[in-house]
Protein backbone atom coordinates (compact mmCIF):
# COMPACT_ATOMS: atom_id res chain seq x y z
CA UNK A 1 0.00 0.00 0.00
CA UNK A 2 1.26 3.45 -0.88
CA UNK A 3 1.94 6.06 1.78
CA UNK A 4 -1.08 7.99 3.00
CA UNK A 5 -1.89 11.01 0.85
CA UNK A 6 -4.22 13.91 1.45
CA UNK A 7 -7.81 13.44 0.33
CA UNK A 8 -8.03 13.69 -3.44
CA UNK A 9 -9.84 16.67 -4.83
CA UNK A 10 -12.54 15.80 -7.32
CA UNK A 11 -16.11 14.79 -7.73
CA UNK A 12 -16.23 12.25 -4.87
CA UNK A 13 -17.17 13.03 -1.28
CA UNK A 14 -14.37 11.74 0.91
CA UNK A 15 -14.88 10.99 4.58
CA UNK A 16 -12.11 10.47 7.05
CA UNK A 17 -12.97 7.37 9.04
CA UNK A 18 -11.54 9.11 12.11
CA UNK A 19 -14.64 11.31 12.14
CA UNK A 20 -16.85 8.23 12.29
CA UNK A 21 -14.70 6.65 15.00
CA UNK A 22 -14.92 9.83 17.07
CA UNK A 23 -18.71 9.73 17.10
CA UNK A 24 -18.72 6.04 17.98
CA UNK A 25 -16.31 6.76 20.79
CA UNK A 26 -18.72 9.38 22.14
CA UNK A 27 -21.51 6.80 22.10
CA UNK A 28 -19.27 4.44 24.06
CA UNK A 29 -18.51 7.19 26.58
CA UNK A 30 -22.21 7.75 27.15
CA UNK A 31 -22.68 4.04 27.81
CA UNK A 32 -19.72 3.93 30.18
CA UNK A 33 -21.00 6.87 32.18
CA UNK A 34 -24.05 4.82 33.15
CA UNK A 35 -21.94 2.05 34.71
CA UNK A 36 -20.76 1.95 38.31
CA UNK A 37 -17.27 0.69 37.41
CA UNK A 38 -14.91 0.39 34.47
CA UNK A 39 -15.43 -2.75 32.40
CA UNK A 40 -12.33 -4.92 32.40
CA UNK A 41 -11.24 -6.66 29.20
CA UNK A 42 -8.72 -9.52 29.41
CA UNK A 43 -6.58 -10.26 26.36
CA UNK A 44 -5.14 -13.79 26.21
CA UNK A 45 -1.83 -14.03 24.41
CA UNK A 46 -0.62 -17.59 23.89
CA UNK A 47 1.73 -17.32 20.95
CA UNK A 48 5.16 -15.84 20.46
CA UNK A 49 4.21 -13.71 17.47
CA UNK A 50 5.55 -10.16 17.96
CA UNK A 51 2.74 -8.84 15.74
CA UNK A 52 0.15 -10.39 18.07
CA UNK A 53 1.86 -8.75 21.03
CA UNK A 54 1.83 -5.39 19.31
CA UNK A 55 -1.84 -5.79 18.48
CA UNK A 56 -2.56 -6.73 22.10
CA UNK A 57 -0.70 -3.68 23.37
CA UNK A 58 -2.53 -1.50 20.92
CA UNK A 59 -5.85 -2.94 22.15
CA UNK A 60 -4.82 -2.03 25.67
CA UNK A 61 -3.92 1.52 24.71
CA UNK A 62 -7.23 2.01 22.94
CA UNK A 63 -9.16 0.48 25.84
CA UNK A 64 -7.55 2.77 28.38
CA UNK A 65 -8.03 5.85 26.20
CA UNK A 66 -11.71 5.00 26.06
CA UNK A 67 -12.16 4.35 29.75
CA UNK A 68 -11.89 0.56 29.89
CA UNK A 69 -9.45 -1.50 31.94
CA UNK A 70 -7.33 -3.97 30.01
CA UNK A 71 -4.96 -6.72 31.08
CA UNK A 72 -2.74 -8.83 28.85
CA UNK A 73 -2.76 -12.43 30.10
CA UNK A 74 0.27 -14.29 28.76
CA UNK A 75 -0.29 -18.04 29.04
CA UNK A 76 1.10 -21.26 27.59
CA UNK A 77 -1.12 -22.38 24.76
CA UNK A 78 -1.81 -25.77 26.34
CA UNK A 79 -3.12 -23.95 29.42
CA UNK A 80 -5.34 -21.59 27.47
CA UNK A 81 -8.55 -23.63 27.55
CA UNK A 82 -8.41 -23.87 31.32
CA UNK A 83 -7.59 -20.19 31.63
CA UNK A 84 -10.56 -19.30 29.46
CA UNK A 85 -12.89 -21.47 31.55
CA UNK A 86 -11.67 -19.70 34.67
CA UNK A 87 -12.23 -16.34 33.03
CA UNK A 88 -15.77 -17.37 32.09
CA UNK A 89 -16.66 -17.81 35.76
CA UNK A 90 -14.61 -14.89 37.11
CA UNK A 91 -16.87 -11.90 37.84
CA UNK A 92 -13.88 -9.56 37.59
CA UNK A 93 -13.52 -10.46 33.91
CA UNK A 94 -16.06 -8.58 31.82
CA UNK A 95 -14.75 -9.37 28.38
CA UNK A 96 -12.37 -11.81 26.75
CA UNK A 97 -10.31 -11.49 23.61
CA UNK A 98 -7.95 -14.20 22.34
CA UNK A 99 -5.11 -13.36 19.98
CA UNK A 100 -5.23 -15.88 17.17
CA UNK A 101 -3.68 -17.96 15.76
CA UNK A 102 -2.82 -20.01 18.85
CA UNK A 103 -2.27 -23.49 17.45
CA UNK A 104 -2.75 -22.21 13.89
CA UNK A 105 -4.89 -25.25 13.13
CA UNK A 106 -8.51 -26.31 13.45
CA UNK A 107 -7.85 -26.79 17.14
CA UNK A 108 -8.17 -22.97 17.46
CA UNK A 109 -11.88 -23.42 16.90
CA UNK A 110 -12.32 -25.25 20.17
CA UNK A 111 -10.79 -22.21 21.87
CA UNK A 112 -13.37 -19.99 20.22
CA UNK A 113 -16.08 -22.34 21.44
CA UNK A 114 -14.71 -22.24 24.99
CA UNK A 115 -15.14 -18.49 25.52
CA UNK A 116 -18.52 -17.74 27.12
CA UNK A 117 -20.78 -15.95 24.68
CA UNK A 118 -21.54 -13.47 27.47
CA UNK A 119 -17.87 -12.40 27.55
CA UNK A 120 -16.92 -12.89 23.89
CA UNK A 121 -16.21 -9.38 22.58
CA UNK A 122 -15.23 -10.72 19.15
CA UNK A 123 -18.55 -12.42 18.41
CA UNK A 124 -16.94 -15.73 17.49
CA UNK A 125 -19.01 -17.99 19.77
CA UNK A 126 -21.14 -20.46 17.83
CA UNK A 127 -24.35 -19.20 19.39
CA UNK A 128 -23.54 -15.59 18.52
CA UNK A 129 -22.68 -16.51 14.94
CA UNK A 130 -25.86 -18.54 14.64
CA UNK A 131 -27.88 -15.64 16.06
CA UNK A 132 -26.34 -13.32 13.49
CA UNK A 133 -27.34 -15.48 10.57
CA UNK A 134 -30.78 -16.21 12.04
CA UNK A 135 -31.47 -12.49 12.65
CA UNK A 136 -31.80 -13.06 16.40
CA UNK A 137 -30.63 -9.80 17.89
CA UNK A 138 -30.88 -10.27 21.64
CA UNK A 139 -29.66 -12.85 24.13
CA UNK A 140 -32.47 -12.26 26.62
CA UNK A 141 -35.85 -12.19 24.88
CA UNK A 142 -38.39 -10.86 25.61
CA UNK A 143 -36.53 -8.27 27.70
CA UNK A 144 -34.15 -7.51 24.82
CA UNK A 145 -31.65 -5.62 26.89
CA UNK A 146 -28.59 -7.66 25.95
CA UNK A 147 -27.55 -7.49 22.31
CA UNK A 148 -26.10 -10.51 20.58
CA UNK A 149 -22.53 -9.44 19.78
CA UNK A 150 -21.54 -9.12 16.12
CA UNK A 151 -18.07 -9.73 14.67
CA UNK A 152 -16.15 -6.48 14.45
CA UNK A 153 -15.42 -6.07 10.73
CA UNK A 154 -19.00 -6.52 9.49
CA UNK A 155 -20.17 -4.38 12.41
CA UNK A 156 -17.72 -1.63 11.44
CA UNK A 157 -19.16 -1.69 7.95
CA UNK A 158 -22.68 -1.28 9.31
CA UNK A 159 -21.60 1.60 11.51
CA UNK A 160 -20.12 3.27 8.45
CA UNK A 161 -23.33 2.77 6.45
CA UNK A 162 -25.32 4.22 9.35
CA UNK A 163 -23.04 7.24 9.43
CA UNK A 164 -23.54 7.74 5.67
CA UNK A 165 -27.35 7.62 6.14
CA UNK A 166 -27.59 4.53 3.96
CA UNK A 167 -29.53 3.21 6.93
CA UNK A 168 -32.76 5.21 6.79
CA UNK A 169 -33.66 5.98 10.39
CA UNK A 170 -37.11 6.93 9.27
CA UNK A 171 -37.81 3.22 8.82
CA UNK A 172 -38.29 0.82 11.71
CA UNK A 173 -35.31 -0.78 13.46
CA UNK A 174 -34.36 -3.98 11.68
CA UNK A 175 -35.71 -2.76 8.32
CA UNK A 176 -33.65 0.35 7.71
CA UNK A 177 -31.98 -0.94 4.55
CA UNK A 178 -35.32 -1.74 2.88
CA UNK A 179 -35.15 -0.73 -0.76
CA UNK A 180 -31.32 -0.64 -0.88
CA UNK A 181 -29.39 -2.89 -3.22
CA UNK A 182 -25.91 -3.77 -2.06
CA UNK A 183 -23.13 -5.72 -3.74
CA UNK A 184 -20.59 -7.37 -1.43
CA UNK A 185 -17.53 -8.65 -3.27
CA UNK A 186 -16.04 -11.36 -0.99
CA UNK A 187 -17.86 -14.22 0.69
CA UNK A 188 -15.35 -15.24 3.33
CA UNK A 189 -16.60 -16.58 6.65
CA UNK A 190 -14.78 -13.72 8.40
CA UNK A 191 -16.23 -10.73 6.52
CA UNK A 192 -18.16 -11.23 3.31
CA UNK A 193 -20.74 -13.84 4.23
CA UNK A 194 -21.65 -12.48 7.68
CA UNK A 195 -21.79 -8.96 6.22
CA UNK A 196 -24.13 -10.05 3.41
CA UNK A 197 -26.34 -11.78 5.97
CA UNK A 198 -26.46 -8.78 8.31
CA UNK A 199 -27.31 -6.37 5.50
CA UNK A 200 -30.03 -8.65 4.16
CA UNK A 201 -31.44 -9.16 7.66
CA UNK A 202 -31.64 -5.36 7.92
CA UNK A 203 -33.78 -5.32 4.77
CA UNK A 204 -31.37 -4.91 1.85
CA UNK A 205 -31.27 -6.93 -1.34
CA UNK A 206 -27.68 -8.18 -1.24
CA UNK A 207 -25.65 -9.57 -4.10
CA UNK A 208 -22.80 -11.60 -2.64
CA UNK A 209 -20.07 -12.10 -5.21
CA UNK A 210 -16.99 -14.30 -5.22
CA UNK A 211 -15.05 -16.38 -7.72
CA UNK A 212 -17.72 -19.12 -7.59
CA UNK A 213 -20.50 -16.73 -8.68
CA UNK A 214 -23.28 -14.56 -7.29
CA UNK A 215 -25.68 -15.32 -4.45
CA UNK A 216 -28.73 -13.25 -3.58
CA UNK A 217 -29.34 -12.67 0.15
CA UNK A 218 -32.86 -11.36 0.80
CA UNK A 219 -35.78 -11.49 3.22
CA UNK A 220 -38.09 -11.64 0.22
CA UNK A 221 -40.84 -9.41 -1.08
CA UNK A 222 -42.09 -7.02 1.61
CA UNK A 223 -39.48 -8.45 4.03
CA UNK A 224 -41.98 -11.16 4.81
CA UNK A 225 -39.35 -13.57 6.07
CA UNK A 226 -37.94 -13.13 9.53
CA UNK A 227 -34.42 -13.80 8.25
CA UNK A 228 -32.73 -13.80 4.87
CA UNK A 229 -32.72 -16.66 2.38
CA UNK A 230 -29.86 -17.32 -0.01
CA UNK A 231 -30.40 -18.06 -3.71
CA UNK A 232 -27.80 -18.87 -6.34
CA UNK A 233 -28.00 -16.41 -9.23
CA UNK A 234 -27.15 -18.53 -12.26
CA UNK A 235 -25.43 -16.61 -15.01
CA UNK A 236 -25.00 -13.46 -12.91
CA UNK A 237 -21.75 -11.58 -12.45
CA UNK A 238 -20.64 -8.07 -11.52
CA UNK A 239 -22.07 -6.91 -14.87
CA UNK A 240 -25.53 -7.60 -13.46
CA UNK A 241 -24.95 -6.57 -9.82
CA UNK A 242 -22.99 -3.34 -9.95
CA UNK A 243 -25.19 -1.21 -12.24
CA UNK A 244 -28.21 -1.72 -9.95
CA UNK A 245 -26.42 -1.37 -6.62
CA UNK A 246 -26.70 1.68 -4.37
CA UNK A 247 -23.77 0.45 -2.31
CA UNK A 248 -20.68 -1.53 -3.34
CA UNK A 249 -18.51 -3.13 -0.68
CA UNK A 250 -15.31 -4.78 -1.78
CA UNK A 251 -13.36 -6.95 0.59
CA UNK A 252 -10.97 -8.80 -1.68
CA UNK A 253 -7.52 -9.05 -0.10
CA UNK A 254 -4.39 -8.15 -1.98
CA UNK A 255 -3.59 -5.75 -4.77
CA UNK A 256 -4.23 -7.92 -7.81
CA UNK A 257 -8.04 -7.73 -7.82
CA UNK A 258 -9.63 -4.56 -9.19
CA UNK A 259 -13.31 -3.71 -9.13
CA UNK A 260 -14.60 -2.89 -12.65
CA UNK A 261 -15.52 0.62 -11.63
CA UNK A 262 -17.07 1.56 -14.96
CA UNK A 263 -20.01 -0.66 -13.99
CA UNK A 264 -20.80 1.27 -10.81
CA UNK A 265 -23.73 3.67 -10.97
CA UNK A 266 -23.35 7.34 -10.16
CA UNK A 267 -23.99 8.23 -6.56
CA UNK A 268 -23.17 4.76 -5.29
CA UNK A 269 -21.51 4.51 -1.89
CA UNK A 270 -18.28 2.51 -2.21
CA UNK A 271 -16.39 0.89 0.64
CA UNK A 272 -13.41 -1.38 0.47
CA UNK A 273 -11.81 -3.38 3.20
CA UNK A 274 -8.59 -4.00 1.39
CA UNK A 275 -7.57 -7.04 3.39
CA UNK A 276 -9.31 -9.67 5.42
CA UNK A 277 -6.98 -8.74 8.21
CA UNK A 278 -8.26 -5.18 8.13
CA UNK A 279 -10.33 -4.55 11.21
CA UNK A 280 -12.41 -1.83 12.69
CA UNK A 281 -14.95 -2.03 15.44
CA UNK A 282 -17.17 0.05 17.60
CA UNK A 283 -14.64 0.45 20.37
CA UNK A 284 -11.34 0.97 18.63
CA UNK A 285 -10.70 4.00 16.46
CA UNK A 286 -11.00 3.35 12.77
CA UNK A 287 -7.83 4.52 11.11
CA UNK A 288 -7.93 5.68 7.58
CA UNK A 289 -5.06 5.39 5.19
CA UNK A 290 -5.65 7.00 1.89
CA UNK A 291 -3.91 6.72 -1.41
CA UNK A 292 -4.92 7.05 -5.00
CA UNK A 293 -4.00 5.29 -8.13
CA UNK A 294 -5.72 4.82 -11.43
CA UNK A 295 -8.08 2.26 -10.03
CA UNK A 296 -8.72 3.06 -6.43
CA UNK A 297 -9.22 5.81 -4.00
CA UNK A 298 -8.50 4.40 -0.60
CA UNK A 299 -11.03 6.31 1.36
CA UNK A 300 -14.66 6.25 2.27
CA UNK A 301 -16.87 8.37 0.12
CA UNK A 302 -19.85 8.94 -2.00
CA UNK A 303 -18.82 8.32 -5.58
CA UNK A 304 -19.52 11.43 -7.58
CA UNK A 305 -17.20 10.71 -10.40
CA UNK A 306 -17.93 10.75 -14.07
CA UNK A 307 -15.01 8.36 -14.18
CA UNK A 308 -16.71 6.25 -11.53
CA UNK A 309 -13.59 5.77 -9.49
CA UNK A 310 -13.89 3.14 -6.83
CA UNK A 311 -13.52 4.66 -3.45
CA UNK A 312 -12.36 2.55 -0.58
CA UNK A 313 -12.16 2.46 3.14
CA UNK A 314 -9.11 1.02 4.73
CA UNK A 315 -9.81 0.63 8.40
CA UNK A 316 -7.10 -1.17 10.26
CA UNK B 1 -62.84 11.47 -2.32
CA UNK B 2 -63.97 8.93 0.23
CA UNK B 3 -64.20 9.82 3.90
CA UNK B 4 -60.92 9.63 5.79
CA UNK B 5 -60.17 6.15 7.08
CA UNK B 6 -57.65 4.94 9.61
CA UNK B 7 -54.22 4.06 8.22
CA UNK B 8 -54.41 0.71 6.46
CA UNK B 9 -52.57 -2.18 8.09
CA UNK B 10 -50.18 -3.97 5.78
CA UNK B 11 -46.71 -4.00 4.41
CA UNK B 12 -46.44 -0.26 3.71
CA UNK B 13 -45.16 2.31 6.18
CA UNK B 14 -47.79 4.99 6.49
CA UNK B 15 -46.98 8.46 7.76
CA UNK B 16 -49.57 10.96 8.85
CA UNK B 17 -48.67 14.25 7.23
CA UNK B 18 -49.75 15.96 10.44
CA UNK B 19 -46.57 14.66 12.05
CA UNK B 20 -44.49 16.34 9.35
CA UNK B 21 -46.47 19.57 9.65
CA UNK B 22 -45.91 19.59 13.40
CA UNK B 23 -42.15 19.48 13.00
CA UNK B 24 -42.24 22.21 10.37
CA UNK B 25 -44.36 24.29 12.69
CA UNK B 26 -41.71 23.91 15.40
CA UNK B 27 -39.06 25.14 12.96
CA UNK B 28 -41.24 28.15 12.20
CA UNK B 29 -41.65 28.84 15.94
CA UNK B 30 -37.90 28.84 16.39
CA UNK B 31 -37.55 31.36 13.57
CA UNK B 32 -40.29 33.57 14.99
CA UNK B 33 -38.70 33.61 18.43
CA UNK B 34 -35.68 35.37 16.93
CA UNK B 35 -37.80 38.29 15.62
CA UNK B 36 -38.68 41.42 17.55
CA UNK B 37 -42.27 41.51 16.29
CA UNK B 38 -44.90 39.29 14.68
CA UNK B 39 -44.70 39.19 10.90
CA UNK B 40 -47.91 40.50 9.34
CA UNK B 41 -49.34 38.78 6.27
CA UNK B 42 -51.95 40.59 4.19
CA UNK B 43 -54.40 38.52 2.13
CA UNK B 44 -56.01 40.34 -0.78
CA UNK B 45 -59.49 39.12 -1.66
CA UNK B 46 -60.91 40.63 -4.83
CA UNK B 47 -63.47 38.10 -5.96
CA UNK B 48 -66.86 37.05 -4.65
CA UNK B 49 -66.06 33.33 -4.56
CA UNK B 50 -67.17 31.91 -1.17
CA UNK B 51 -64.48 29.22 -1.49
CA UNK B 52 -61.78 31.90 -1.79
CA UNK B 53 -63.16 33.60 1.30
CA UNK B 54 -63.11 30.34 3.22
CA UNK B 55 -59.54 29.70 2.12
CA UNK B 56 -58.56 33.21 3.20
CA UNK B 57 -60.16 32.74 6.60
CA UNK B 58 -58.41 29.43 6.96
CA UNK B 59 -55.11 31.09 6.13
CA UNK B 60 -55.79 33.63 8.86
CA UNK B 61 -56.58 30.94 11.42
CA UNK B 62 -53.41 29.06 10.60
CA UNK B 63 -51.34 32.23 10.69
CA UNK B 64 -52.61 33.22 14.10
CA UNK B 65 -52.16 29.71 15.50
CA UNK B 66 -48.56 29.88 14.37
CA UNK B 67 -47.83 33.33 15.77
CA UNK B 68 -48.28 35.48 12.66
CA UNK B 69 -50.63 38.41 12.22
CA UNK B 70 -53.03 38.20 9.32
CA UNK B 71 -55.44 40.69 7.77
CA UNK B 72 -57.95 40.04 5.00
CA UNK B 73 -58.01 43.00 2.64
CA UNK B 74 -61.24 43.02 0.62
CA UNK B 75 -60.84 45.23 -2.44
CA UNK B 76 -62.49 45.80 -5.80
CA UNK B 77 -60.60 43.94 -8.44
CA UNK B 78 -59.93 47.05 -10.51
CA UNK B 79 -58.27 48.61 -7.46
CA UNK B 80 -56.10 45.59 -6.72
CA UNK B 81 -53.00 46.60 -8.67
CA UNK B 82 -52.82 49.93 -6.83
CA UNK B 83 -53.44 48.23 -3.51
CA UNK B 84 -50.61 45.80 -4.18
CA UNK B 85 -48.24 48.63 -5.09
CA UNK B 86 -49.09 50.37 -1.84
CA UNK B 87 -48.50 47.16 0.06
CA UNK B 88 -45.12 46.75 -1.61
CA UNK B 89 -43.93 50.04 -0.11
CA UNK B 90 -45.73 49.72 3.25
CA UNK B 91 -43.27 48.64 5.95
CA UNK B 92 -46.14 47.29 8.05
CA UNK B 93 -46.86 44.69 5.38
CA UNK B 94 -44.40 41.80 5.64
CA UNK B 95 -46.03 39.40 3.25
CA UNK B 96 -48.68 39.43 0.54
CA UNK B 97 -50.97 36.69 -0.69
CA UNK B 98 -53.56 37.19 -3.44
CA UNK B 99 -56.56 34.86 -3.73
CA UNK B 100 -56.80 33.83 -7.36
CA UNK B 101 -58.57 33.85 -9.74
CA UNK B 102 -59.27 37.57 -9.74
CA UNK B 103 -60.09 38.29 -13.38
CA UNK B 104 -59.85 34.59 -14.23
CA UNK B 105 -57.92 35.46 -17.38
CA UNK B 106 -54.35 36.12 -18.41
CA UNK B 107 -54.71 39.52 -16.80
CA UNK B 108 -54.20 37.76 -13.46
CA UNK B 109 -50.56 37.37 -14.44
CA UNK B 110 -49.95 41.09 -14.27
CA UNK B 111 -51.19 40.96 -10.67
CA UNK B 112 -48.63 38.26 -9.91
CA UNK B 113 -45.95 40.44 -11.48
CA UNK B 114 -47.01 43.42 -9.39
CA UNK B 115 -46.34 41.84 -5.99
CA UNK B 116 -42.81 42.64 -4.80
CA UNK B 117 -40.68 39.52 -4.78
CA UNK B 118 -39.56 40.51 -1.28
CA UNK B 119 -43.14 40.17 -0.03
CA UNK B 120 -44.41 37.40 -2.28
CA UNK B 121 -45.06 34.42 0.02
CA UNK B 122 -46.40 32.32 -2.84
CA UNK B 123 -43.25 32.45 -4.94
CA UNK B 124 -45.09 33.52 -8.10
CA UNK B 125 -42.94 36.56 -8.97
CA UNK B 126 -41.11 36.15 -12.27
CA UNK B 127 -37.69 36.63 -10.65
CA UNK B 128 -38.42 34.00 -8.01
CA UNK B 129 -39.62 31.53 -10.61
CA UNK B 130 -36.58 32.21 -12.75
CA UNK B 131 -34.31 31.75 -9.73
CA UNK B 132 -35.96 28.41 -9.00
CA UNK B 133 -35.31 27.07 -12.48
CA UNK B 134 -31.79 28.54 -12.59
CA UNK B 135 -30.89 27.03 -9.19
CA UNK B 136 -30.27 30.47 -7.71
CA UNK B 137 -31.13 30.04 -4.06
CA UNK B 138 -30.58 33.44 -2.50
CA UNK B 139 -31.70 36.98 -3.25
CA UNK B 140 -28.67 38.63 -1.67
CA UNK B 141 -25.44 36.99 -2.83
CA UNK B 142 -22.80 36.77 -1.52
CA UNK B 143 -24.34 37.22 1.93
CA UNK B 144 -26.93 34.50 1.23
CA UNK B 145 -29.14 35.36 4.16
CA UNK B 146 -32.37 35.78 2.19
CA UNK B 147 -33.71 32.68 0.49
CA UNK B 148 -35.44 32.92 -2.85
CA UNK B 149 -39.02 31.83 -2.07
CA UNK B 150 -40.30 28.61 -3.65
CA UNK B 151 -43.91 27.88 -4.64
CA UNK B 152 -45.67 26.06 -1.85
CA UNK B 153 -46.72 22.75 -3.42
CA UNK B 154 -43.29 21.76 -4.76
CA UNK B 155 -41.76 23.01 -1.50
CA UNK B 156 -44.16 20.84 0.52
CA UNK B 157 -43.04 17.86 -1.50
CA UNK B 158 -39.40 18.63 -0.75
CA UNK B 159 -40.15 18.99 2.95
CA UNK B 160 -41.80 15.59 2.87
CA UNK B 161 -38.81 14.02 1.11
CA UNK B 162 -36.50 15.59 3.69
CA UNK B 163 -38.62 14.15 6.48
CA UNK B 164 -38.43 10.70 4.88
CA UNK B 165 -34.61 10.98 4.69
CA UNK B 166 -34.71 10.78 0.90
CA UNK B 167 -32.57 13.88 1.18
CA UNK B 168 -29.28 12.55 2.53
CA UNK B 169 -28.05 15.15 5.00
CA UNK B 170 -24.65 13.52 4.92
CA UNK B 171 -24.17 15.10 1.49
CA UNK B 172 -23.56 18.79 0.96
CA UNK B 173 -26.43 21.27 0.80
CA UNK B 174 -27.69 21.51 -2.77
CA UNK B 175 -26.59 17.97 -3.65
CA UNK B 176 -28.53 15.88 -1.17
CA UNK B 177 -30.54 13.98 -3.78
CA UNK B 178 -27.41 12.85 -5.62
CA UNK B 179 -27.82 9.23 -6.68
CA UNK B 180 -31.65 9.27 -6.35
CA UNK B 181 -33.88 8.59 -9.32
CA UNK B 182 -37.28 10.21 -9.14
CA UNK B 183 -40.29 9.96 -11.44
CA UNK B 184 -42.69 12.91 -11.39
CA UNK B 185 -45.96 12.21 -13.20
CA UNK B 186 -47.37 15.64 -14.16
CA UNK B 187 -45.55 18.51 -15.83
CA UNK B 188 -47.86 21.41 -15.07
CA UNK B 189 -46.39 24.86 -14.54
CA UNK B 190 -47.91 24.88 -11.06
CA UNK B 191 -46.50 21.65 -9.67
CA UNK B 192 -44.88 19.10 -11.96
CA UNK B 193 -42.35 21.14 -13.88
CA UNK B 194 -41.09 23.29 -10.97
CA UNK B 195 -40.91 20.17 -8.80
CA UNK B 196 -38.87 18.27 -11.39
CA UNK B 197 -36.53 21.25 -11.70
CA UNK B 198 -36.08 21.61 -7.93
CA UNK B 199 -35.36 17.91 -7.46
CA UNK B 200 -32.87 17.87 -10.33
CA UNK B 201 -31.20 21.03 -9.02
CA UNK B 202 -30.80 19.20 -5.69
CA UNK B 203 -28.93 16.42 -7.51
CA UNK B 204 -31.56 13.85 -8.50
CA UNK B 205 -32.03 12.24 -11.89
CA UNK B 206 -35.65 13.17 -12.59
CA UNK B 207 -37.98 11.60 -15.10
CA UNK B 208 -40.79 14.05 -15.80
CA UNK B 209 -43.76 12.27 -17.35
CA UNK B 210 -46.93 13.58 -18.94
CA UNK B 211 -49.15 12.68 -21.87
CA UNK B 212 -46.62 14.12 -24.32
CA UNK B 213 -43.82 11.82 -23.14
CA UNK B 214 -40.85 11.69 -20.81
CA UNK B 215 -38.25 14.38 -20.15
CA UNK B 216 -35.05 13.86 -18.20
CA UNK B 217 -34.09 16.66 -15.78
CA UNK B 218 -30.48 16.34 -14.63
CA UNK B 219 -27.37 18.31 -13.71
CA UNK B 220 -25.34 15.75 -15.61
CA UNK B 221 -22.62 13.33 -14.65
CA UNK B 222 -21.03 14.25 -11.35
CA UNK B 223 -23.47 17.20 -11.03
CA UNK B 224 -21.03 19.19 -13.12
CA UNK B 225 -23.66 21.65 -14.25
CA UNK B 226 -24.74 24.42 -11.93
CA UNK B 227 -28.39 23.87 -12.88
CA UNK B 228 -30.36 21.08 -14.53
CA UNK B 229 -30.71 20.51 -18.25
CA UNK B 230 -33.79 18.99 -19.83
CA UNK B 231 -33.61 16.24 -22.45
CA UNK B 232 -36.46 14.56 -24.32
CA UNK B 233 -36.40 10.80 -23.80
CA UNK B 234 -37.61 9.42 -27.11
CA UNK B 235 -39.46 6.16 -26.79
CA UNK B 236 -39.57 6.28 -23.00
CA UNK B 237 -42.68 5.79 -20.88
CA UNK B 238 -43.55 4.78 -17.34
CA UNK B 239 -42.36 1.26 -18.24
CA UNK B 240 -38.82 2.64 -18.38
CA UNK B 241 -39.04 5.18 -15.53
CA UNK B 242 -40.86 3.45 -12.70
CA UNK B 243 -38.75 0.29 -12.31
CA UNK B 244 -35.58 2.33 -11.79
CA UNK B 245 -37.06 5.05 -9.59
CA UNK B 246 -36.43 5.31 -5.84
CA UNK B 247 -39.23 7.85 -5.54
CA UNK B 248 -42.49 8.18 -7.49
CA UNK B 249 -44.51 11.39 -7.25
CA UNK B 250 -47.86 11.50 -8.95
CA UNK B 251 -49.70 14.76 -9.37
CA UNK B 252 -52.37 13.93 -11.92
CA UNK B 253 -55.67 15.57 -10.98
CA UNK B 254 -58.91 13.66 -10.95
CA UNK B 255 -59.84 10.04 -10.36
CA UNK B 256 -59.55 8.62 -13.83
CA UNK B 257 -55.76 8.33 -14.02
CA UNK B 258 -54.15 5.39 -12.21
CA UNK B 259 -50.43 4.81 -11.77
CA UNK B 260 -49.42 1.35 -13.04
CA UNK B 261 -48.25 0.29 -9.62
CA UNK B 262 -46.96 -3.10 -10.71
CA UNK B 263 -44.05 -1.25 -12.34
CA UNK B 264 -42.90 0.39 -9.09
CA UNK B 265 -39.89 -1.17 -7.40
CA UNK B 266 -40.01 -2.44 -3.84
CA UNK B 267 -39.02 0.10 -1.24
CA UNK B 268 -39.89 3.07 -3.43
CA UNK B 269 -41.26 6.16 -1.70
CA UNK B 270 -44.59 7.09 -3.28
CA UNK B 271 -46.30 10.45 -2.98
CA UNK B 272 -49.40 11.67 -4.74
CA UNK B 273 -50.85 15.10 -4.82
CA UNK B 274 -54.25 14.11 -6.00
CA UNK B 275 -55.20 17.49 -7.40
CA UNK B 276 -53.39 20.52 -8.72
CA UNK B 277 -55.38 22.51 -6.23
CA UNK B 278 -53.90 20.51 -3.41
CA UNK B 279 -51.55 22.70 -1.45
CA UNK B 280 -49.23 22.44 1.48
CA UNK B 281 -46.45 24.74 2.52
CA UNK B 282 -43.94 25.32 5.22
CA UNK B 283 -46.21 27.56 7.29
CA UNK B 284 -49.61 25.98 7.08
CA UNK B 285 -50.27 22.52 8.50
CA UNK B 286 -50.36 19.77 5.94
CA UNK B 287 -53.63 17.93 6.30
CA UNK B 288 -53.83 14.32 5.40
CA UNK B 289 -56.94 12.67 4.10
CA UNK B 290 -56.63 8.98 3.65
CA UNK B 291 -58.70 6.45 1.85
CA UNK B 292 -58.03 3.16 0.18
CA UNK B 293 -59.34 1.51 -2.87
CA UNK B 294 -57.99 -1.19 -5.11
CA UNK B 295 -55.55 1.12 -6.76
CA UNK B 296 -54.47 3.71 -4.25
CA UNK B 297 -53.62 4.24 -0.69
CA UNK B 298 -54.08 7.89 -0.01
CA UNK B 299 -51.28 8.40 2.41
CA UNK B 300 -47.59 9.02 2.50
CA UNK B 301 -45.48 5.97 2.98
CA UNK B 302 -42.65 3.75 2.11
CA UNK B 303 -44.02 1.09 -0.18
CA UNK B 304 -43.35 -2.28 1.33
CA UNK B 305 -45.95 -4.18 -0.54
CA UNK B 306 -45.54 -7.34 -2.48
CA UNK B 307 -48.58 -6.06 -4.31
CA UNK B 308 -46.80 -2.77 -4.88
CA UNK B 309 -49.73 -0.63 -3.91
CA UNK B 310 -49.32 3.00 -4.76
CA UNK B 311 -49.31 5.07 -1.67
CA UNK B 312 -50.32 8.67 -1.86
CA UNK B 313 -50.21 11.86 0.05
CA UNK B 314 -53.15 14.16 -0.16
CA UNK B 315 -52.15 17.45 1.39
CA UNK B 316 -54.72 20.14 1.03
XYZ file of C-alpha atoms in Angstrom, chain B residues 9 36 134 175 186 196 207 218 221 243 259:
11
model
C -52.571 -2.176 8.091
C -38.680 41.417 17.550
C -31.795 28.540 -12.595
C -26.587 17.973 -3.650
C -47.365 15.642 -14.164
C -38.874 18.267 -11.392
C -37.983 11.596 -15.103
C -30.478 16.340 -14.634
C -22.618 13.326 -14.655
C -38.750 0.285 -12.306
C -50.433 4.810 -11.765
